[in-house]
mmCIF file of C-alpha atoms in Angstrom:
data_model
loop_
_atom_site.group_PDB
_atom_site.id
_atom_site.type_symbol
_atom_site.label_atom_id
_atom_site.label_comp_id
_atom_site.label_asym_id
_atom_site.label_seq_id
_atom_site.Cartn_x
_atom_site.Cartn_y
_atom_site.Cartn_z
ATOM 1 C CA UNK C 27 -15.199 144.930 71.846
ATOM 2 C CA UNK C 28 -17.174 144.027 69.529
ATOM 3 C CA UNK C 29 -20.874 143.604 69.836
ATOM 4 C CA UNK C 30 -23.150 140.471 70.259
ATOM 5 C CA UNK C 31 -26.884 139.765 69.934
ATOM 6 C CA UNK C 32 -27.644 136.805 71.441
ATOM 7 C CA UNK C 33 -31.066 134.976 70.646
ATOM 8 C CA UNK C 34 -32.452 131.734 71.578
ATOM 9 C CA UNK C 35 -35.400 130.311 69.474
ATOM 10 C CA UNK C 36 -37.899 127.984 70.624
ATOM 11 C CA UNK C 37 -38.403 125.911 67.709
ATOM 12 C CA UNK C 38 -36.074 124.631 64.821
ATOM 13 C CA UNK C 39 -38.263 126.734 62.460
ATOM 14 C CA UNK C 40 -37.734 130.127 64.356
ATOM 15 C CA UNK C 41 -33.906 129.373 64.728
ATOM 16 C CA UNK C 42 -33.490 129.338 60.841
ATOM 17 C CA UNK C 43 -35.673 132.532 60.550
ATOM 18 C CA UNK C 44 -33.060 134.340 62.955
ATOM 19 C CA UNK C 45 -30.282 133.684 60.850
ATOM 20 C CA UNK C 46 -31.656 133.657 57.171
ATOM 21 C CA UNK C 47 -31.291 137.138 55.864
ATOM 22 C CA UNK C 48 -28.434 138.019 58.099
ATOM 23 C CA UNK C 49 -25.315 137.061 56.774
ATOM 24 C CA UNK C 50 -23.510 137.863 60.133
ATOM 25 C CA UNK C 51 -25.702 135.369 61.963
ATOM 26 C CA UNK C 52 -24.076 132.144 62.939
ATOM 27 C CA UNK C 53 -26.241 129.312 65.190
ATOM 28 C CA UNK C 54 -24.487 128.214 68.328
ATOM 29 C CA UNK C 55 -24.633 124.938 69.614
ATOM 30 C CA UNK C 56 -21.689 123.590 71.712
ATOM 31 C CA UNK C 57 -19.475 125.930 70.935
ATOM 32 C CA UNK C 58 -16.234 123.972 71.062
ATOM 33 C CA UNK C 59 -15.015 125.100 67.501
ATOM 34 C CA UNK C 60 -16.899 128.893 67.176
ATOM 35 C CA UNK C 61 -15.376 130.425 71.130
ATOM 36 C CA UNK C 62 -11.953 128.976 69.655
ATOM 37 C CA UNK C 63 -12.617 130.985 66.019
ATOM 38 C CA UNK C 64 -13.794 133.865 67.898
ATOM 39 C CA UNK C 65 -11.161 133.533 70.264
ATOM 40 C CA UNK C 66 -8.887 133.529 67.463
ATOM 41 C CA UNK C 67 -10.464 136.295 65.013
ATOM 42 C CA UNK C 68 -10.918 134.221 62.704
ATOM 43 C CA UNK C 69 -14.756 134.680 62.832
ATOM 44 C CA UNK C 70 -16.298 137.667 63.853
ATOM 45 C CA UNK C 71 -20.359 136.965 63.553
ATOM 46 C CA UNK C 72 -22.726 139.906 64.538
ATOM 47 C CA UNK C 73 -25.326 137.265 65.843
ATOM 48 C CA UNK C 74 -25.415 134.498 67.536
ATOM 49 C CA UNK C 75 -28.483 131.758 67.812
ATOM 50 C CA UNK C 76 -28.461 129.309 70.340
ATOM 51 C CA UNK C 77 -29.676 126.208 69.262
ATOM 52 C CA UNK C 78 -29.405 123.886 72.426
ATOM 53 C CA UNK C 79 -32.806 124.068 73.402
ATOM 54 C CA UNK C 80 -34.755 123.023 70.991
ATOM 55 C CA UNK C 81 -35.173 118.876 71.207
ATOM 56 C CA UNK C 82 -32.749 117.696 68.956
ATOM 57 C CA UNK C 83 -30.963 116.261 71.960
ATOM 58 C CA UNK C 84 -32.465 112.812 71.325
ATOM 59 C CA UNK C 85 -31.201 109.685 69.890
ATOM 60 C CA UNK C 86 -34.395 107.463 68.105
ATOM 61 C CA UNK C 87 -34.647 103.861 66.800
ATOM 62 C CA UNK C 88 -36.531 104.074 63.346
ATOM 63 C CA UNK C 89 -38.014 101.598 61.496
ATOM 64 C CA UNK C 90 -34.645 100.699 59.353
ATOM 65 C CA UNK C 91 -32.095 102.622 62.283
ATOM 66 C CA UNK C 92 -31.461 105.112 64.407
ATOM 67 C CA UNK C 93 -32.306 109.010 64.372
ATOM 68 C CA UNK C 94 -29.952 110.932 66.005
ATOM 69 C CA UNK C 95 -30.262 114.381 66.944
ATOM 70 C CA UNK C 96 -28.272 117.386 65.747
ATOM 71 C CA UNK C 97 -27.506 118.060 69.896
ATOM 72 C CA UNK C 98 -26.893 114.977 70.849
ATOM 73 C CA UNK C 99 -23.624 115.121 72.737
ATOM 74 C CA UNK C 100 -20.434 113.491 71.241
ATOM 75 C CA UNK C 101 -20.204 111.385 74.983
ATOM 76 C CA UNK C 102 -23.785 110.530 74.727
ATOM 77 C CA UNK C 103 -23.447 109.071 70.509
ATOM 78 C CA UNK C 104 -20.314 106.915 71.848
ATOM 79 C CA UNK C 105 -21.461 105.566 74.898
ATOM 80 C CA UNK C 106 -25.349 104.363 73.527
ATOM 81 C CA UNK C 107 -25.625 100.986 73.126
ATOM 82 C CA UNK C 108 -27.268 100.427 69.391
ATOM 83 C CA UNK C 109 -24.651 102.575 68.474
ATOM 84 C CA UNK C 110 -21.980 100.203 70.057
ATOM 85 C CA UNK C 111 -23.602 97.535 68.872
ATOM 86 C CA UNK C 112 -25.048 98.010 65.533
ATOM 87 C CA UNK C 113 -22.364 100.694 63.930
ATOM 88 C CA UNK C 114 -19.311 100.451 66.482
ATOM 89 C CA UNK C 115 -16.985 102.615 64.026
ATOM 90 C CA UNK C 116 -19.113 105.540 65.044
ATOM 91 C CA UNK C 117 -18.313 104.769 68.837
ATOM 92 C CA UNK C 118 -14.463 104.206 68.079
ATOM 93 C CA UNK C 119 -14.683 107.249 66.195
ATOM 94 C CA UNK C 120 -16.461 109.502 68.789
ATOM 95 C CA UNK C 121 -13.827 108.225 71.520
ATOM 96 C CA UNK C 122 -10.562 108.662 69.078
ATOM 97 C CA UNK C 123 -11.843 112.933 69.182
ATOM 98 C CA UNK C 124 -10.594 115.504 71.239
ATOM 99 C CA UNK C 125 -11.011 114.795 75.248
ATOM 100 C CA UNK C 126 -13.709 113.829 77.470
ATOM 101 C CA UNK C 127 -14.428 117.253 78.330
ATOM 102 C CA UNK C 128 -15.041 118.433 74.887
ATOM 103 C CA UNK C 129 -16.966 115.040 74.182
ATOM 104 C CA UNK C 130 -19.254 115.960 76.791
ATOM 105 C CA UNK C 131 -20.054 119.660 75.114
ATOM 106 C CA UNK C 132 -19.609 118.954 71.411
ATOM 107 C CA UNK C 133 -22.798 118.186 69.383
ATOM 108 C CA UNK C 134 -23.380 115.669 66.045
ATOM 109 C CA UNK C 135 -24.005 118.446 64.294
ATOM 110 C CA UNK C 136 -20.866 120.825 65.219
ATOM 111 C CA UNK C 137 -18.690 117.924 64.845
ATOM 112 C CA UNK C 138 -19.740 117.065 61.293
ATOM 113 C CA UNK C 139 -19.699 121.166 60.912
ATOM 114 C CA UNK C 140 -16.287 122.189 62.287
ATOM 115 C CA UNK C 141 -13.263 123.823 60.194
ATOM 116 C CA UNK C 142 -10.195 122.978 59.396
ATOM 117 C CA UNK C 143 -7.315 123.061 61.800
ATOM 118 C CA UNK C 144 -4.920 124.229 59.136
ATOM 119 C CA UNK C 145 -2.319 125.937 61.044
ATOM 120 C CA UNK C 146 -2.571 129.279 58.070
ATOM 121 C CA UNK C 147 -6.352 129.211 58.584
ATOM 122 C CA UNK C 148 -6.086 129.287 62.226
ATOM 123 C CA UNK C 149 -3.822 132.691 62.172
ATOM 124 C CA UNK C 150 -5.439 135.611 60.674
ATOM 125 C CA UNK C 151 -1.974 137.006 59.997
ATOM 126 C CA UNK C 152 -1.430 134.889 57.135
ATOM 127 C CA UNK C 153 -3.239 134.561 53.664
ATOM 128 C CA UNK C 154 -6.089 132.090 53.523
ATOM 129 C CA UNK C 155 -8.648 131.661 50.711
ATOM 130 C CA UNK C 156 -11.047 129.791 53.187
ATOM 131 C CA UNK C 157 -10.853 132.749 55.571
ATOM 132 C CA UNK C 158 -10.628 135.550 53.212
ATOM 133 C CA UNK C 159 -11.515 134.228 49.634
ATOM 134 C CA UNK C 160 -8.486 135.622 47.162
ATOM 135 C CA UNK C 161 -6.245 136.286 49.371
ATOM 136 C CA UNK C 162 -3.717 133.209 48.743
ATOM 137 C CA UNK C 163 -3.226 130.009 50.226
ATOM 138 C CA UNK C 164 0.024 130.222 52.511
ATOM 139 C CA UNK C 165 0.050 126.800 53.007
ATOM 140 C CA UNK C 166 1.161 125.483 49.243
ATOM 141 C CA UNK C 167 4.902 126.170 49.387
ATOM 142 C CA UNK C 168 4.773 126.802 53.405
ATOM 143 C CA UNK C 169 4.448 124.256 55.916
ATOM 144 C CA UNK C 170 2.696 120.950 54.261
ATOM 145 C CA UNK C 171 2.711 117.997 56.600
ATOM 146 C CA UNK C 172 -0.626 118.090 57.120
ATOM 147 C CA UNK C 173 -1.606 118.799 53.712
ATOM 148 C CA UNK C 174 -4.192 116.825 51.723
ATOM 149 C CA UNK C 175 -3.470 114.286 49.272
ATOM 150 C CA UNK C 176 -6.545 114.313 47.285
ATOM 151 C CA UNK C 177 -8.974 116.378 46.192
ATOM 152 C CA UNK C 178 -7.019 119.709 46.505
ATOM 153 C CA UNK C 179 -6.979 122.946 44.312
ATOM 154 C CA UNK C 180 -4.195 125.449 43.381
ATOM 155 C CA UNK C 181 -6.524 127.798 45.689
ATOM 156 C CA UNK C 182 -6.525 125.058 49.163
ATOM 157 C CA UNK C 183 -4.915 122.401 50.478
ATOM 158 C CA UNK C 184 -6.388 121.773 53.670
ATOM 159 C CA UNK C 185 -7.867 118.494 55.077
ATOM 160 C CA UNK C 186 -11.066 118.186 56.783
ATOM 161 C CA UNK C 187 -10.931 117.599 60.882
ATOM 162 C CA UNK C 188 -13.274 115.698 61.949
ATOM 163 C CA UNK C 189 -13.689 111.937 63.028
ATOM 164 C CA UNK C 190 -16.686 111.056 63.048
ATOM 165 C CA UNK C 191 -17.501 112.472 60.001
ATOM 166 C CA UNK C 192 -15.325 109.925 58.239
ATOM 167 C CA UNK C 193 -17.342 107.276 59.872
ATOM 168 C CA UNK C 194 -20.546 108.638 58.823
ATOM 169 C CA UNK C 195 -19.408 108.059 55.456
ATOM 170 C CA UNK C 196 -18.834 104.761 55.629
ATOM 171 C CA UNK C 197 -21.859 104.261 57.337
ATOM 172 C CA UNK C 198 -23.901 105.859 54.360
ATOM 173 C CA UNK C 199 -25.155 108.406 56.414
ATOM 174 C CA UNK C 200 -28.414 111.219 55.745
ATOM 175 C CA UNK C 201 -28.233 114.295 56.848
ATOM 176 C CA UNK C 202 -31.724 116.186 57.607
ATOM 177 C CA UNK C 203 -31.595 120.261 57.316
ATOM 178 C CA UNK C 204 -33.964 122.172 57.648
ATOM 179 C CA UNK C 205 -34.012 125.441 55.518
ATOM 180 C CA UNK C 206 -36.399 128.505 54.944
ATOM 181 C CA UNK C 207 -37.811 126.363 51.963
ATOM 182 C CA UNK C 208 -38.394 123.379 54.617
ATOM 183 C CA UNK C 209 -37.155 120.022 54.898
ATOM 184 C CA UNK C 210 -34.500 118.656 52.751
ATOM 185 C CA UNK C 211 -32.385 115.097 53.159
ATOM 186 C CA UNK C 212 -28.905 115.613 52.474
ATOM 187 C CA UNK C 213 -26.731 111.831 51.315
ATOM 188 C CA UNK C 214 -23.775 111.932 53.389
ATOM 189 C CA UNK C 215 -21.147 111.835 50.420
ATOM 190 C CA UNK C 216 -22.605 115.125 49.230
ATOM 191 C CA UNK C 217 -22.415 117.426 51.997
ATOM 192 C CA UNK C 218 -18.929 118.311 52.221
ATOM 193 C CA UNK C 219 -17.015 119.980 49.444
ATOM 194 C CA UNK C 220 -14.146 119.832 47.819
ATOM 195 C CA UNK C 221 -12.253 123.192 47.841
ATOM 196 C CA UNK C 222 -12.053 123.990 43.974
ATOM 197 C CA UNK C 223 -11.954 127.286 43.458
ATOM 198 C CA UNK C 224 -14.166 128.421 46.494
ATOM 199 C CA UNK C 225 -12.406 126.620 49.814
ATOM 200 C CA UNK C 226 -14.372 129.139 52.117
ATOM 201 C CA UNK C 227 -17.522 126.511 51.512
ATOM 202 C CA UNK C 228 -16.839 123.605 53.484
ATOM 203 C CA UNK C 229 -20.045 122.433 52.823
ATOM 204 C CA UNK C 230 -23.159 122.222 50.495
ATOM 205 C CA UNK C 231 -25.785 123.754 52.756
ATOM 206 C CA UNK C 232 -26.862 127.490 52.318
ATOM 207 C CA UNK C 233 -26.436 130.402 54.977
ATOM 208 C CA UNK C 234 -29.395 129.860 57.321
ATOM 209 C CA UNK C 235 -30.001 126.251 57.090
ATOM 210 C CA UNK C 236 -29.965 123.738 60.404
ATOM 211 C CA UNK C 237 -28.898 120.287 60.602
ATOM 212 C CA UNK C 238 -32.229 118.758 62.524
ATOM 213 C CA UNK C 239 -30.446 115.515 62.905
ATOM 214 C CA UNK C 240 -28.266 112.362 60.871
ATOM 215 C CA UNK C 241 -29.976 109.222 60.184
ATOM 216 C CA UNK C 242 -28.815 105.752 60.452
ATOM 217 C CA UNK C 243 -29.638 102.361 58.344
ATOM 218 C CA UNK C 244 -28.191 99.209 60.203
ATOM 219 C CA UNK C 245 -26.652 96.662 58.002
ATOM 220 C CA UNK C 246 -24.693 93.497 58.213
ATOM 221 C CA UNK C 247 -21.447 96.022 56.977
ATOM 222 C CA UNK C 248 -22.271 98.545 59.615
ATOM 223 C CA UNK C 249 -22.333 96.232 62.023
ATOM 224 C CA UNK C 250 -18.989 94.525 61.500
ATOM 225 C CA UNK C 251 -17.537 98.366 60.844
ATOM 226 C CA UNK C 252 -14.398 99.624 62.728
ATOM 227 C CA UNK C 253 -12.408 103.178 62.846
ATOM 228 C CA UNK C 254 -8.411 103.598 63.222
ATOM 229 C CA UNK C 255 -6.536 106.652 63.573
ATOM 230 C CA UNK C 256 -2.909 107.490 63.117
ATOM 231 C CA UNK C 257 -2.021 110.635 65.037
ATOM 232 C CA UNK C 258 1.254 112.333 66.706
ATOM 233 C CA UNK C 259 0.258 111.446 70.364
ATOM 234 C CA UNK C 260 -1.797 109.110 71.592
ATOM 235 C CA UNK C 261 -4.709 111.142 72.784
ATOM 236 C CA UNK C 262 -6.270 114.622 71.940
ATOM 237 C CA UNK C 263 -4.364 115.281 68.717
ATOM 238 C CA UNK C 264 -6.197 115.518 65.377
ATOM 239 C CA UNK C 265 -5.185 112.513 62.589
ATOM 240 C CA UNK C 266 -2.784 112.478 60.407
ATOM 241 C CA UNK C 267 -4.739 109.852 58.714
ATOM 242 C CA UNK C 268 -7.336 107.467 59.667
ATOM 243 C CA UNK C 269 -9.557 105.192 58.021
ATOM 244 C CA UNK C 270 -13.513 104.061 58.684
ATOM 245 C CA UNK C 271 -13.939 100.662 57.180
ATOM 246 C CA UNK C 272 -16.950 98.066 56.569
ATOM 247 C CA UNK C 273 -17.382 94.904 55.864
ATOM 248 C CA UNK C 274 -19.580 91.938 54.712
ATOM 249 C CA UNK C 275 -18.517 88.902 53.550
ATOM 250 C CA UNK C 276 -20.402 85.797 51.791
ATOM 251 C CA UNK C 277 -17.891 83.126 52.706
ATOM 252 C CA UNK C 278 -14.279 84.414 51.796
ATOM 253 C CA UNK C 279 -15.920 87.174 49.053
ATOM 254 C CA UNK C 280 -16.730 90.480 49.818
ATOM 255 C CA UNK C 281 -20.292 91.415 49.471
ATOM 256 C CA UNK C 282 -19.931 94.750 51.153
ATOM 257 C CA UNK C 283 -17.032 96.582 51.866
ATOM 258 C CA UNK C 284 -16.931 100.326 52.517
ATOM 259 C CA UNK C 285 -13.798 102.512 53.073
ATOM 260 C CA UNK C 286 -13.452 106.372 54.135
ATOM 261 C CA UNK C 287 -10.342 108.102 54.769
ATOM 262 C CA UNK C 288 -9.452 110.934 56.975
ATOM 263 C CA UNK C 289 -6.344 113.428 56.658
ATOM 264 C CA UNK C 290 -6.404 112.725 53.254
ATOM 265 C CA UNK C 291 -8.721 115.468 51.654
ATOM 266 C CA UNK C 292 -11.113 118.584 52.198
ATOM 267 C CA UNK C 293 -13.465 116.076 53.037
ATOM 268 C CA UNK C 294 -13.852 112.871 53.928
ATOM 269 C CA UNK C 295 -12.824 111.342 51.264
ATOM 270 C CA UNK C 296 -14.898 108.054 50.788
ATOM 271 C CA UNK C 297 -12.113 105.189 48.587
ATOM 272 C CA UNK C 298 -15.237 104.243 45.663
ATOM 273 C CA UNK C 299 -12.434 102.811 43.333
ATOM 274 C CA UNK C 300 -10.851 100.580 46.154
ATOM 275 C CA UNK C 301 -13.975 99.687 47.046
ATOM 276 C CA UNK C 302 -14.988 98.194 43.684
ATOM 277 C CA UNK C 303 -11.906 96.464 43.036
ATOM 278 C CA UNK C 304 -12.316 94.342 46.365
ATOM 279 C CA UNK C 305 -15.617 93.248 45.830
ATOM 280 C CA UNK C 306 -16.625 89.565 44.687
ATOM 281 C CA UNK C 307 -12.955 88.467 45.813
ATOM 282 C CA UNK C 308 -11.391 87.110 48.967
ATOM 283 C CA UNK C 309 -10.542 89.921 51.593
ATOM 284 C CA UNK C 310 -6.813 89.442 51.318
ATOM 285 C CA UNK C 311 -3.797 92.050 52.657
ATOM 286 C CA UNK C 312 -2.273 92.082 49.302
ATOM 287 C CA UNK C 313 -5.407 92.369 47.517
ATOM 288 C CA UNK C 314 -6.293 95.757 49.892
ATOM 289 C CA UNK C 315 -2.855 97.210 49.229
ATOM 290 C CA UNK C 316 -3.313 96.574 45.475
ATOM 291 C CA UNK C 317 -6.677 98.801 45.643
ATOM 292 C CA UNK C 318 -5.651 101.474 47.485
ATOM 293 C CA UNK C 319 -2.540 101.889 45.327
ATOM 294 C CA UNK C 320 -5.256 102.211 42.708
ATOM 295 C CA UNK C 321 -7.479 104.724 44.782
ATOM 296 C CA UNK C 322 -4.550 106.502 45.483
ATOM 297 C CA UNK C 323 -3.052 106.792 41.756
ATOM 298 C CA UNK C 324 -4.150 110.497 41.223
ATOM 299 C CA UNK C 325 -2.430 111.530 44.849
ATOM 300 C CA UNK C 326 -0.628 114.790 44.645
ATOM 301 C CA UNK C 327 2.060 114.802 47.413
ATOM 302 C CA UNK C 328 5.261 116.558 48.282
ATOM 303 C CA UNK C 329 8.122 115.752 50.389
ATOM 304 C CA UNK C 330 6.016 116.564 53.753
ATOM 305 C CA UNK C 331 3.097 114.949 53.525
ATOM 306 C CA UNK C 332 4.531 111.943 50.897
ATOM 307 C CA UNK C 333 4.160 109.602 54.104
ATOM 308 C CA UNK C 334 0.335 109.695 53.963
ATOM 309 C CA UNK C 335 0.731 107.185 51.511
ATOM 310 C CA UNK C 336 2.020 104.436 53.344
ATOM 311 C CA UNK C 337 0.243 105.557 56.292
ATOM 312 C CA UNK C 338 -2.922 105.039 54.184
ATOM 313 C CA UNK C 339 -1.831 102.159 52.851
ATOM 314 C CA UNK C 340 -1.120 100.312 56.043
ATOM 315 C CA UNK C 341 -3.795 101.543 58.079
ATOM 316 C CA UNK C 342 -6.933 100.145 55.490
ATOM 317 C CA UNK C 343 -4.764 97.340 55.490
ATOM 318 C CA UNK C 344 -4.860 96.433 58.766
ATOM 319 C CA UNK C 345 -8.420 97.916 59.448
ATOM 320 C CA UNK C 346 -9.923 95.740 56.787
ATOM 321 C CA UNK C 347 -8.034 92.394 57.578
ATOM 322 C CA UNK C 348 -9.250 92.654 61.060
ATOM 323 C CA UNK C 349 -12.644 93.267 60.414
ATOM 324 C CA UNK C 350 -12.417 89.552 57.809
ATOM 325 C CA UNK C 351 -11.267 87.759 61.062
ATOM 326 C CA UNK C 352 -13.228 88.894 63.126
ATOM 327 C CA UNK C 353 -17.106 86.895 63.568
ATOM 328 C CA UNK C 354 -19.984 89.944 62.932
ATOM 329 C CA UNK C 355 -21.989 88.359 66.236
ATOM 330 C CA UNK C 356 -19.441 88.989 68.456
ATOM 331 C CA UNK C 357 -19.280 92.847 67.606
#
């Protein structure tokens, strides 16, 4: 058995002291994604710091949004009511996650930090360059249904997990850490990685630094914002694809229009080059299909995971058609 020290800080500031300098450190928060990875093997931390107790359970209205805290339960984000109201794909994204039990333990923070669900990554049997960097990546040439699409490396393939992360992005998201040099803010787009050549990063923050909490800026396209998931079953299964989209319209133009995809890439991968092509036009089907053919143009697919095309296709499609019928006060 291997042994555990267990700590639990008082204060944001102490927690990052515990685990800067110790690379074998990890902070614990709801635990839903580190018991499975220690269940598994796949992690095997010499430390562990408890960060549930230290205030960031709290969910605040700013001056130009909302605050929300790195604890704040995944139930407790869905069910809040600026949060249905004022950026409803995070709710529909919260709800599409996992089950309610999970919901209930799961934190903002773990959610936008879990790892992949790669089936190679997940057993410690196989080669993985995000579990053991140089090893190999079983997955290119294995099993590749779930593969990603975009974004991947001759050293990973994987696709990032999480829901609500993809409608953070849309939702243009900043993400406060705290590290042993202080306070940093974090834009959304630029805190998950590609894999490149180092896949074992999923992110951009350094060993020892806490996300303190994710702010929020209401706008007319986060308000009339939506999230849709294509999965194998209709609950507790992770996407296949999905899509966060936003929308504001002048008339029949697009003003605003955000799109982020999920089960496409190593992170969420946010659709900049459909996005421009929509804007200043009418927010027709075939003009939607025509720009995601055109965000989609450097795909790399194989027979497995080919269908992600159409499924991303049809899915922004019908996400963003939706959202141009439907009247932004009755959200």
């Amino acid at each position: 058995m291997k042994q555990l020290t267990y700590l639990r800080p008082t204060s944001a500031a102490e927690a990052v002291e515990a685990v800067t300098g110790h690379p074998g450190a990890c902070y614990l928060g709801g635990g839903t994604n580190l018991v499975d990875h220690l269940k598994l093997g796949i992690t095997t931390p010499d430390r562990l710091v408890d960060v549930n107790r230290l205030g960031l359970d709290t969910v605040e209205e700013t001056e130009t949004g909302l605050r929300v805290g790195a604890a704040v339960r995944n139930s407790d984000l869905a069910a809040h009511p600026v949060i249905r109201r004022d950026f409803p794909a995070l709710s529909r994204a919260l709800l599409a996650g996992a089950s309610g039990q999970i919901r209930n333990q799961a934190t903002t923070a773990g959610n936008l930090l879990q790892r992949t669900r790669c089936v190679y990554f997940q057993d410690a049997t196989t080669p993985c360059n995000k579990r053991e960097p140089g090893s190999g990546c079983s997955a290119i040439g294995g099993y590749g249904r779930y593969d990603a699409v975009l974004g991947a490396s001759e050293a990973c393939v994987a696709v990032h997990p999480s829901d609500m992360a993809v409608a953070m992005s849309v939702l243009d998201a900043e993400v406060v850490v705290l590290g042993p040099e202080g306070e940093r803010r974090v834009p959304f787009d630029e805190l998950h990685r590609l894999p490149g050549h180092h896949p074992e990063r999923d992110t951009t923050l350094e060993h020892g630094e806490l996300v303190t909490a994710v702010e929020l800026t209401r706008s007319s396209a986060a308000r009339r914002s939506t999230y849709e998931k294509a999965r194998d079953r209709a609950s507790y299964a992770f996407a296949l694809v999905s899509v966060a989209a936003a929308l504001e319209l002048a008339g029949d133009d697009v003003v605003d229009v955000r799109i982020a995809w999920g089960g496409a890439a190593h992170k969420p991968w946010r659709a900049r080059t459909a996005e421009q092509l929509l804007l200043g036009g009418p927010l027709e089907e075939q003009r939607v299909r025509d720009a995601v053919a055109e965000e989609l143009r450097p795909a790399a697919t194989t027979s497995e995971n080919h269908y992600k095309i159409a499924m991303l296709t049809g899915i922004t499609a019908r996400a963003l058609t939706r959202l141009a019928v439907t009247r932004e006060d009755a959200r």
